[in-house]
């Protein structure tokens, strides 16, 4: 079945540690996205990638980093510079980055800072 | 700046009691309006895309409509399994430095009691 997988489902981090969230898709989509979701707030865009080896900052990129070395993979690293990393992280993909393409989401990773 | 406001924040219905959710938006050139359903602890599930004022789409008990300023998600004779958070998002024009970014509302939490 085609879809988006994220791992791990739950992640605990100590202050000062970097952690990497995995996102893989087998939909052959060109574009991939990372969002952060906090209670009572809409999804906020962290980073997006329109094509392999290229990515752009979203609205809240500070304290995060990404890579796009393969079409199917778009890992997100939450660095120690992110001041409030506890949140639900969602990865999405779309066929192309252009308008008219709906984005499909993975199941999410819940990150908690201890 | 694109803005999306959803109302009400929460809605409690009895099974079979029809109602509507509202999504008001301000965007510089709407390319698409998207509705998603999100169950607790899971990623959003795509429901509908609407492109132009006057357009309507239906899926089971759900019907989405679009005007130039807002969209409605009508729920007819809801069942308990319709309980979820419903998210609305608008898409900006693609091209140049833009890429068709999605701006999300904060969601409406729907609870349907048996």
PDB file of N, CA, C and O in Angstrom, chain A residues 9 33 35 37 40-45 48 50 59 88 90 97-108 110, chain B residues 31-32 34 36 38 41-46 49 51 87 91-94 97-102 104-107:
ATOM      1  N   UNK A   9       6.872   6.723  16.786  1.00  0.00           N
ATOM      2  CA  UNK A   9       5.573   7.309  17.086  1.00  0.00           C
ATOM      3  C   UNK A   9       5.692   8.246  18.287  1.00  0.00           C
ATOM      4  O   UNK A   9       5.056   9.299  18.336  1.00  0.00           O
ATOM      5  N   UNK A  33       6.898  17.853   3.189  1.00  0.00           N
ATOM      6  CA  UNK A  33       6.717  18.952   4.128  1.00  0.00           C
ATOM      7  C   UNK A  33       6.826  18.446   5.566  1.00  0.00           C
ATOM      8  O   UNK A  33       6.466  17.309   5.850  1.00  0.00           O
ATOM      9  N   UNK A  35       5.421  19.730   9.387  1.00  0.00           N
ATOM     10  CA  UNK A  35       4.600  20.650  10.157  1.00  0.00           C
ATOM     11  C   UNK A  35       4.744  20.331  11.642  1.00  0.00           C
ATOM     12  O   UNK A  35       5.006  19.201  12.035  1.00  0.00           O
ATOM     13  N   UNK A  37       2.399  20.723  15.220  1.00  0.00           N
ATOM     14  CA  UNK A  37       1.046  20.974  15.715  1.00  0.00           C
ATOM     15  C   UNK A  37       1.077  21.081  17.232  1.00  0.00           C
ATOM     16  O   UNK A  37       1.561  20.167  17.919  1.00  0.00           O
ATOM     17  N   UNK A  40      -4.622  23.490  20.242  1.00  0.00           N
ATOM     18  CA  UNK A  40      -5.376  24.716  20.001  1.00  0.00           C
ATOM     19  C   UNK A  40      -4.839  25.581  18.885  1.00  0.00           C
ATOM     20  O   UNK A  40      -5.356  26.676  18.647  1.00  0.00           O
ATOM     21  N   UNK A  41      -3.802  25.111  18.184  1.00  0.00           N
ATOM     22  CA  UNK A  41      -3.226  25.899  17.095  1.00  0.00           C
ATOM     23  C   UNK A  41      -3.302  25.111  15.799  1.00  0.00           C
ATOM     24  O   UNK A  41      -3.332  23.889  15.796  1.00  0.00           O
ATOM     25  N   UNK A  42      -3.305  25.824  14.711  1.00  0.00           N
ATOM     26  CA  UNK A  42      -3.249  25.169  13.413  1.00  0.00           C
ATOM     27  C   UNK A  42      -1.866  24.606  13.152  1.00  0.00           C
ATOM     28  O   UNK A  42      -0.912  24.889  13.870  1.00  0.00           O
ATOM     29  N   UNK A  43      -1.764  23.804  12.121  1.00  0.00           N
ATOM     30  CA  UNK A  43      -0.471  23.262  11.733  1.00  0.00           C
ATOM     31  C   UNK A  43       0.415  24.400  11.229  1.00  0.00           C
ATOM     32  O   UNK A  43      -0.022  25.255  10.457  1.00  0.00           O
ATOM     33  N   UNK A  44       1.686  24.385  11.648  1.00  0.00           N
ATOM     34  CA  UNK A  44       2.637  25.418  11.213  1.00  0.00           C
ATOM     35  C   UNK A  44       3.779  24.752  10.456  1.00  0.00           C
ATOM     36  O   UNK A  44       4.336  23.753  10.909  1.00  0.00           O
ATOM     37  N   UNK A  45       4.144  25.351   9.341  1.00  0.00           N
ATOM     38  CA  UNK A  45       5.122  24.760   8.442  1.00  0.00           C
ATOM     39  C   UNK A  45       6.535  25.022   8.931  1.00  0.00           C
ATOM     40  O   UNK A  45       6.912  26.172   9.179  1.00  0.00           O
ATOM     41  N   UNK A  48      10.021  22.669   3.877  1.00  0.00           N
ATOM     42  CA  UNK A  48       9.447  21.939   2.757  1.00  0.00           C
ATOM     43  C   UNK A  48      10.518  21.713   1.700  1.00  0.00           C
ATOM     44  O   UNK A  48      11.507  22.434   1.630  1.00  0.00           O
ATOM     45  N   UNK A  50      10.771  20.770  -2.517  1.00  0.00           N
ATOM     46  CA  UNK A  50      10.051  20.586  -3.781  1.00  0.00           C
ATOM     47  C   UNK A  50      10.692  19.507  -4.644  1.00  0.00           C
ATOM     48  O   UNK A  50      10.052  18.951  -5.541  1.00  0.00           O
ATOM     49  N   UNK A  59       7.631  28.669   8.036  1.00  0.00           N
ATOM     50  CA  UNK A  59       7.358  29.789   8.927  1.00  0.00           C
ATOM     51  C   UNK A  59       8.106  29.722  10.257  1.00  0.00           C
ATOM     52  O   UNK A  59       8.327  30.741  10.898  1.00  0.00           O
ATOM     53  N   UNK A  88       3.569  17.796  18.472  1.00  0.00           N
ATOM     54  CA  UNK A  88       3.218  16.707  17.555  1.00  0.00           C
ATOM     55  C   UNK A  88       3.735  17.107  16.183  1.00  0.00           C
ATOM     56  O   UNK A  88       3.366  18.156  15.650  1.00  0.00           O
ATOM     57  N   UNK A  90       4.243  16.415  12.133  1.00  0.00           N
ATOM     58  CA  UNK A  90       3.579  15.765  11.010  1.00  0.00           C
ATOM     59  C   UNK A  90       4.364  15.972   9.732  1.00  0.00           C
ATOM     60  O   UNK A  90       4.771  17.091   9.412  1.00  0.00           O
ATOM     61  N   UNK A  97       4.716  20.432  -5.946  1.00  0.00           N
ATOM     62  CA  UNK A  97       4.498  21.529  -4.998  1.00  0.00           C
ATOM     63  C   UNK A  97       3.490  22.559  -5.481  1.00  0.00           C
ATOM     64  O   UNK A  97       3.118  23.449  -4.757  1.00  0.00           O
ATOM     65  N   UNK A  98       3.013  22.411  -6.693  1.00  0.00           N
ATOM     66  CA  UNK A  98       2.132  23.419  -7.261  1.00  0.00           C
ATOM     67  C   UNK A  98       0.765  23.392  -6.587  1.00  0.00           C
ATOM     68  O   UNK A  98       0.407  22.455  -5.895  1.00  0.00           O
ATOM     69  N   UNK A  99       0.023  24.425  -6.844  1.00  0.00           N
ATOM     70  CA  UNK A  99      -1.343  24.486  -6.329  1.00  0.00           C
ATOM     71  C   UNK A  99      -2.174  23.369  -6.947  1.00  0.00           C
ATOM     72  O   UNK A  99      -1.799  22.764  -7.947  1.00  0.00           O
ATOM     73  N   UNK A 100      -3.282  23.088  -6.367  1.00  0.00           N
ATOM     74  CA  UNK A 100      -4.218  22.042  -6.769  1.00  0.00           C
ATOM     75  C   UNK A 100      -3.808  20.660  -6.310  1.00  0.00           C
ATOM     76  O   UNK A 100      -4.526  19.705  -6.547  1.00  0.00           O
ATOM     77  N   UNK A 101      -2.661  20.544  -5.699  1.00  0.00           N
ATOM     78  CA  UNK A 101      -2.258  19.232  -5.201  1.00  0.00           C
ATOM     79  C   UNK A 101      -2.492  19.127  -3.710  1.00  0.00           C
ATOM     80  O   UNK A 101      -1.854  19.822  -2.935  1.00  0.00           O
ATOM     81  N   UNK A 102      -3.398  18.238  -3.338  1.00  0.00           N
ATOM     82  CA  UNK A 102      -3.626  18.050  -1.915  1.00  0.00           C
ATOM     83  C   UNK A 102      -2.399  17.406  -1.288  1.00  0.00           C
ATOM     84  O   UNK A 102      -1.671  16.641  -1.924  1.00  0.00           O
ATOM     85  N   UNK A 103      -2.184  17.717  -0.008  1.00  0.00           N
ATOM     86  CA  UNK A 103      -1.097  17.129   0.742  1.00  0.00           C
ATOM     87  C   UNK A 103      -1.635  15.960   1.562  1.00  0.00           C
ATOM     88  O   UNK A 103      -2.701  16.054   2.164  1.00  0.00           O
ATOM     89  N   UNK A 104      -0.881  14.876   1.586  1.00  0.00           N
ATOM     90  CA  UNK A 104      -1.245  13.689   2.352  1.00  0.00           C
ATOM     91  C   UNK A 104      -0.277  13.571   3.531  1.00  0.00           C
ATOM     92  O   UNK A 104       0.922  13.753   3.378  1.00  0.00           O
ATOM     93  N   UNK A 105      -0.843  13.227   4.676  1.00  0.00           N
ATOM     94  CA  UNK A 105      -0.076  13.256   5.919  1.00  0.00           C
ATOM     95  C   UNK A 105       0.271  11.866   6.438  1.00  0.00           C
ATOM     96  O   UNK A 105      -0.464  10.900   6.225  1.00  0.00           O
ATOM     97  N   UNK A 106       1.398  11.814   7.141  1.00  0.00           N
ATOM     98  CA  UNK A 106       1.769  10.625   7.871  1.00  0.00           C
ATOM     99  C   UNK A 106       1.083  10.579   9.223  1.00  0.00           C
ATOM    100  O   UNK A 106       0.323  11.489   9.569  1.00  0.00           O
ATOM    101  N   UNK A 107       1.352   9.543  10.023  1.00  0.00           N
ATOM    102  CA  UNK A 107       0.663   9.366  11.306  1.00  0.00           C
ATOM    103  C   UNK A 107       1.186  10.253  12.432  1.00  0.00           C
ATOM    104  O   UNK A 107       0.555  10.352  13.472  1.00  0.00           O
ATOM    105  N   UNK A 108       2.347  10.882  12.235  1.00  0.00           N
ATOM    106  CA  UNK A 108       2.861  11.810  13.228  1.00  0.00           C
ATOM    107  C   UNK A 108       3.826  11.191  14.221  1.00  0.00           C
ATOM    108  O   UNK A 108       3.851   9.979  14.450  1.00  0.00           O
ATOM    109  N   UNK A 110       5.113  12.168  18.202  1.00  0.00           N
ATOM    110  CA  UNK A 110       4.941  13.057  19.368  1.00  0.00           C
ATOM    111  C   UNK A 110       6.262  13.126  20.109  1.00  0.00           C
ATOM    112  O   UNK A 110       6.753  12.125  20.615  1.00  0.00           O
TER     113      UNK A 110
ATOM    114  N   UNK B  31      -6.154  29.479  -4.451  1.00  0.00           N
ATOM    115  CA  UNK B  31      -5.958  28.435  -5.454  1.00  0.00           C
ATOM    116  C   UNK B  31      -6.685  27.157  -5.057  1.00  0.00           C
ATOM    117  O   UNK B  31      -7.007  26.324  -5.909  1.00  0.00           O
ATOM    118  N   UNK B  32      -6.904  26.983  -3.782  1.00  0.00           N
ATOM    119  CA  UNK B  32      -7.625  25.791  -3.340  1.00  0.00           C
ATOM    120  C   UNK B  32      -7.928  25.891  -1.856  1.00  0.00           C
ATOM    121  O   UNK B  32      -7.176  26.502  -1.107  1.00  0.00           O
ATOM    122  N   UNK B  34      -8.948  23.312   1.336  1.00  0.00           N
ATOM    123  CA  UNK B  34      -8.885  21.897   1.671  1.00  0.00           C
ATOM    124  C   UNK B  34      -9.534  21.648   3.022  1.00  0.00           C
ATOM    125  O   UNK B  34      -9.348  22.419   3.957  1.00  0.00           O
ATOM    126  N   UNK B  36      -9.738  18.645   6.013  1.00  0.00           N
ATOM    127  CA  UNK B  36      -9.151  17.420   6.534  1.00  0.00           C
ATOM    128  C   UNK B  36      -9.890  17.019   7.798  1.00  0.00           C
ATOM    129  O   UNK B  36     -10.411  17.855   8.534  1.00  0.00           O
ATOM    130  N   UNK B  38      -9.097  14.938  11.412  1.00  0.00           N
ATOM    131  CA  UNK B  38      -8.005  14.437  12.225  1.00  0.00           C
ATOM    132  C   UNK B  38      -8.542  13.773  13.481  1.00  0.00           C
ATOM    133  O   UNK B  38      -9.234  14.406  14.286  1.00  0.00           O
ATOM    134  N   UNK B  41      -4.355  11.977  18.094  1.00  0.00           N
ATOM    135  CA  UNK B  41      -3.084  11.274  18.017  1.00  0.00           C
ATOM    136  C   UNK B  41      -2.724  10.757  16.639  1.00  0.00           C
ATOM    137  O   UNK B  41      -1.765   9.984  16.500  1.00  0.00           O
ATOM    138  N   UNK B  42      -3.464  11.183  15.607  1.00  0.00           N
ATOM    139  CA  UNK B  42      -3.194  10.705  14.255  1.00  0.00           C
ATOM    140  C   UNK B  42      -2.979  11.867  13.295  1.00  0.00           C
ATOM    141  O   UNK B  42      -3.267  13.018  13.625  1.00  0.00           O
ATOM    142  N   UNK B  43      -2.474  11.563  12.112  1.00  0.00           N
ATOM    143  CA  UNK B  43      -2.305  12.582  11.102  1.00  0.00           C
ATOM    144  C   UNK B  43      -3.610  12.937  10.433  1.00  0.00           C
ATOM    145  O   UNK B  43      -4.546  12.132  10.395  1.00  0.00           O
ATOM    146  N   UNK B  44      -3.725  14.161   9.879  1.00  0.00           N
ATOM    147  CA  UNK B  44      -4.944  14.556   9.178  1.00  0.00           C
ATOM    148  C   UNK B  44      -5.209  13.664   7.967  1.00  0.00           C
ATOM    149  O   UNK B  44      -4.278  13.258   7.264  1.00  0.00           O
ATOM    150  N   UNK B  45      -6.496  13.416   7.739  1.00  0.00           N
ATOM    151  CA  UNK B  45      -6.948  12.619   6.593  1.00  0.00           C
ATOM    152  C   UNK B  45      -7.653  13.547   5.612  1.00  0.00           C
ATOM    153  O   UNK B  45      -8.591  14.261   5.975  1.00  0.00           O
ATOM    154  N   UNK B  46      -7.221  13.526   4.372  1.00  0.00           N
ATOM    155  CA  UNK B  46      -7.788  14.418   3.362  1.00  0.00           C
ATOM    156  C   UNK B  46      -9.254  14.089   3.097  1.00  0.00           C
ATOM    157  O   UNK B  46      -9.630  12.918   2.956  1.00  0.00           O
ATOM    158  N   UNK B  49     -11.186  18.991  -1.711  1.00  0.00           N
ATOM    159  CA  UNK B  49     -10.586  20.201  -2.233  1.00  0.00           C
ATOM    160  C   UNK B  49     -11.662  20.982  -2.984  1.00  0.00           C
ATOM    161  O   UNK B  49     -12.394  20.398  -3.790  1.00  0.00           O
ATOM    162  N   UNK B  51     -12.207  24.588  -5.350  1.00  0.00           N
ATOM    163  CA  UNK B  51     -11.372  25.507  -6.113  1.00  0.00           C
ATOM    164  C   UNK B  51     -12.022  26.847  -6.389  1.00  0.00           C
ATOM    165  O   UNK B  51     -11.317  27.857  -6.526  1.00  0.00           O
ATOM    166  N   UNK B  87     -10.182  20.147  10.089  1.00  0.00           N
ATOM    167  CA  UNK B  87      -9.241  21.214   9.762  1.00  0.00           C
ATOM    168  C   UNK B  87      -9.523  21.755   8.371  1.00  0.00           C
ATOM    169  O   UNK B  87      -9.814  20.996   7.443  1.00  0.00           O
ATOM    170  N   UNK B  91      -4.754  27.416   0.126  1.00  0.00           N
ATOM    171  CA  UNK B  91      -3.504  27.300  -0.607  1.00  0.00           C
ATOM    172  C   UNK B  91      -3.246  28.560  -1.406  1.00  0.00           C
ATOM    173  O   UNK B  91      -4.123  29.011  -2.168  1.00  0.00           O
ATOM    174  N   UNK B  92      -2.035  29.088  -1.246  1.00  0.00           N
ATOM    175  CA  UNK B  92      -1.628  30.296  -1.952  1.00  0.00           C
ATOM    176  C   UNK B  92      -1.231  29.938  -3.381  1.00  0.00           C
ATOM    177  O   UNK B  92      -0.972  28.776  -3.697  1.00  0.00           O
ATOM    178  N   UNK B  93      -1.162  30.935  -4.259  1.00  0.00           N
ATOM    179  CA  UNK B  93      -0.712  30.667  -5.623  1.00  0.00           C
ATOM    180  C   UNK B  93       0.713  30.143  -5.640  1.00  0.00           C
ATOM    181  O   UNK B  93       1.535  30.514  -4.823  1.00  0.00           O
ATOM    182  N   UNK B  94       1.005  29.268  -6.568  1.00  0.00           N
ATOM    183  CA  UNK B  94       2.364  28.763  -6.746  1.00  0.00           C
ATOM    184  C   UNK B  94       3.095  29.661  -7.731  1.00  0.00           C
ATOM    185  O   UNK B  94       2.495  30.454  -8.432  1.00  0.00           O
ATOM    186  N   UNK B  97       8.867  32.599  -5.755  1.00  0.00           N
ATOM    187  CA  UNK B  97       9.371  32.056  -4.498  1.00  0.00           C
ATOM    188  C   UNK B  97       8.275  31.320  -3.731  1.00  0.00           C
ATOM    189  O   UNK B  97       8.544  30.686  -2.726  1.00  0.00           O
ATOM    190  N   UNK B  98       7.031  31.445  -4.196  1.00  0.00           N
ATOM    191  CA  UNK B  98       5.940  30.738  -3.532  1.00  0.00           C
ATOM    192  C   UNK B  98       5.870  29.324  -4.062  1.00  0.00           C
ATOM    193  O   UNK B  98       6.439  29.005  -5.096  1.00  0.00           O
ATOM    194  N   UNK B  99       5.194  28.490  -3.398  1.00  0.00           N
ATOM    195  CA  UNK B  99       5.171  27.092  -3.798  1.00  0.00           C
ATOM    196  C   UNK B  99       3.816  26.467  -3.557  1.00  0.00           C
ATOM    197  O   UNK B  99       3.679  25.266  -3.617  1.00  0.00           O
ATOM    198  N   UNK B 100       2.812  27.274  -3.280  1.00  0.00           N
ATOM    199  CA  UNK B 100       1.523  26.687  -2.971  1.00  0.00           C
ATOM    200  C   UNK B 100       1.387  26.317  -1.522  1.00  0.00           C
ATOM    201  O   UNK B 100       0.825  25.281  -1.185  1.00  0.00           O
ATOM    202  N   UNK B 101       1.863  27.183  -0.639  1.00  0.00           N
ATOM    203  CA  UNK B 101       1.839  26.929   0.801  1.00  0.00           C
ATOM    204  C   UNK B 101       0.414  26.761   1.314  1.00  0.00           C
ATOM    205  O   UNK B 101      -0.497  27.452   0.884  1.00  0.00           O
ATOM    206  N   UNK B 102       0.227  25.831   2.248  1.00  0.00           N
ATOM    207  CA  UNK B 102      -1.042  25.651   2.939  1.00  0.00           C
ATOM    208  C   UNK B 102      -1.030  26.437   4.243  1.00  0.00           C
ATOM    209  O   UNK B 102      -0.078  26.348   5.010  1.00  0.00           O
ATOM    210  N   UNK B 104      -3.299  26.730   7.621  1.00  0.00           N
ATOM    211  CA  UNK B 104      -4.341  25.992   8.321  1.00  0.00           C
ATOM    212  C   UNK B 104      -5.066  26.862   9.343  1.00  0.00           C
ATOM    213  O   UNK B 104      -4.463  27.732   9.977  1.00  0.00           O
ATOM    214  N   UNK B 105      -6.353  26.574   9.540  1.00  0.00           N
ATOM    215  CA  UNK B 105      -7.082  27.083  10.680  1.00  0.00           C
ATOM    216  C   UNK B 105      -6.771  26.225  11.898  1.00  0.00           C
ATOM    217  O   UNK B 105      -6.086  25.202  11.798  1.00  0.00           O
ATOM    218  N   UNK B 106      -7.321  26.640  13.044  1.00  0.00           N
ATOM    219  CA  UNK B 106      -6.998  25.939  14.290  1.00  0.00           C
ATOM    220  C   UNK B 106      -7.862  24.700  14.507  1.00  0.00           C
ATOM    221  O   UNK B 106      -7.602  23.904  15.392  1.00  0.00           O
ATOM    222  N   UNK B 107      -8.879  24.528  13.659  1.00  0.00           N
ATOM    223  CA  UNK B 107      -9.696  23.330  13.738  1.00  0.00           C
ATOM    224  C   UNK B 107     -10.970  23.487  14.548  1.00  0.00           C
ATOM    225  O   UNK B 107     -11.067  24.367  15.411  1.00  0.00           O
TER     226      UNK B 107
END
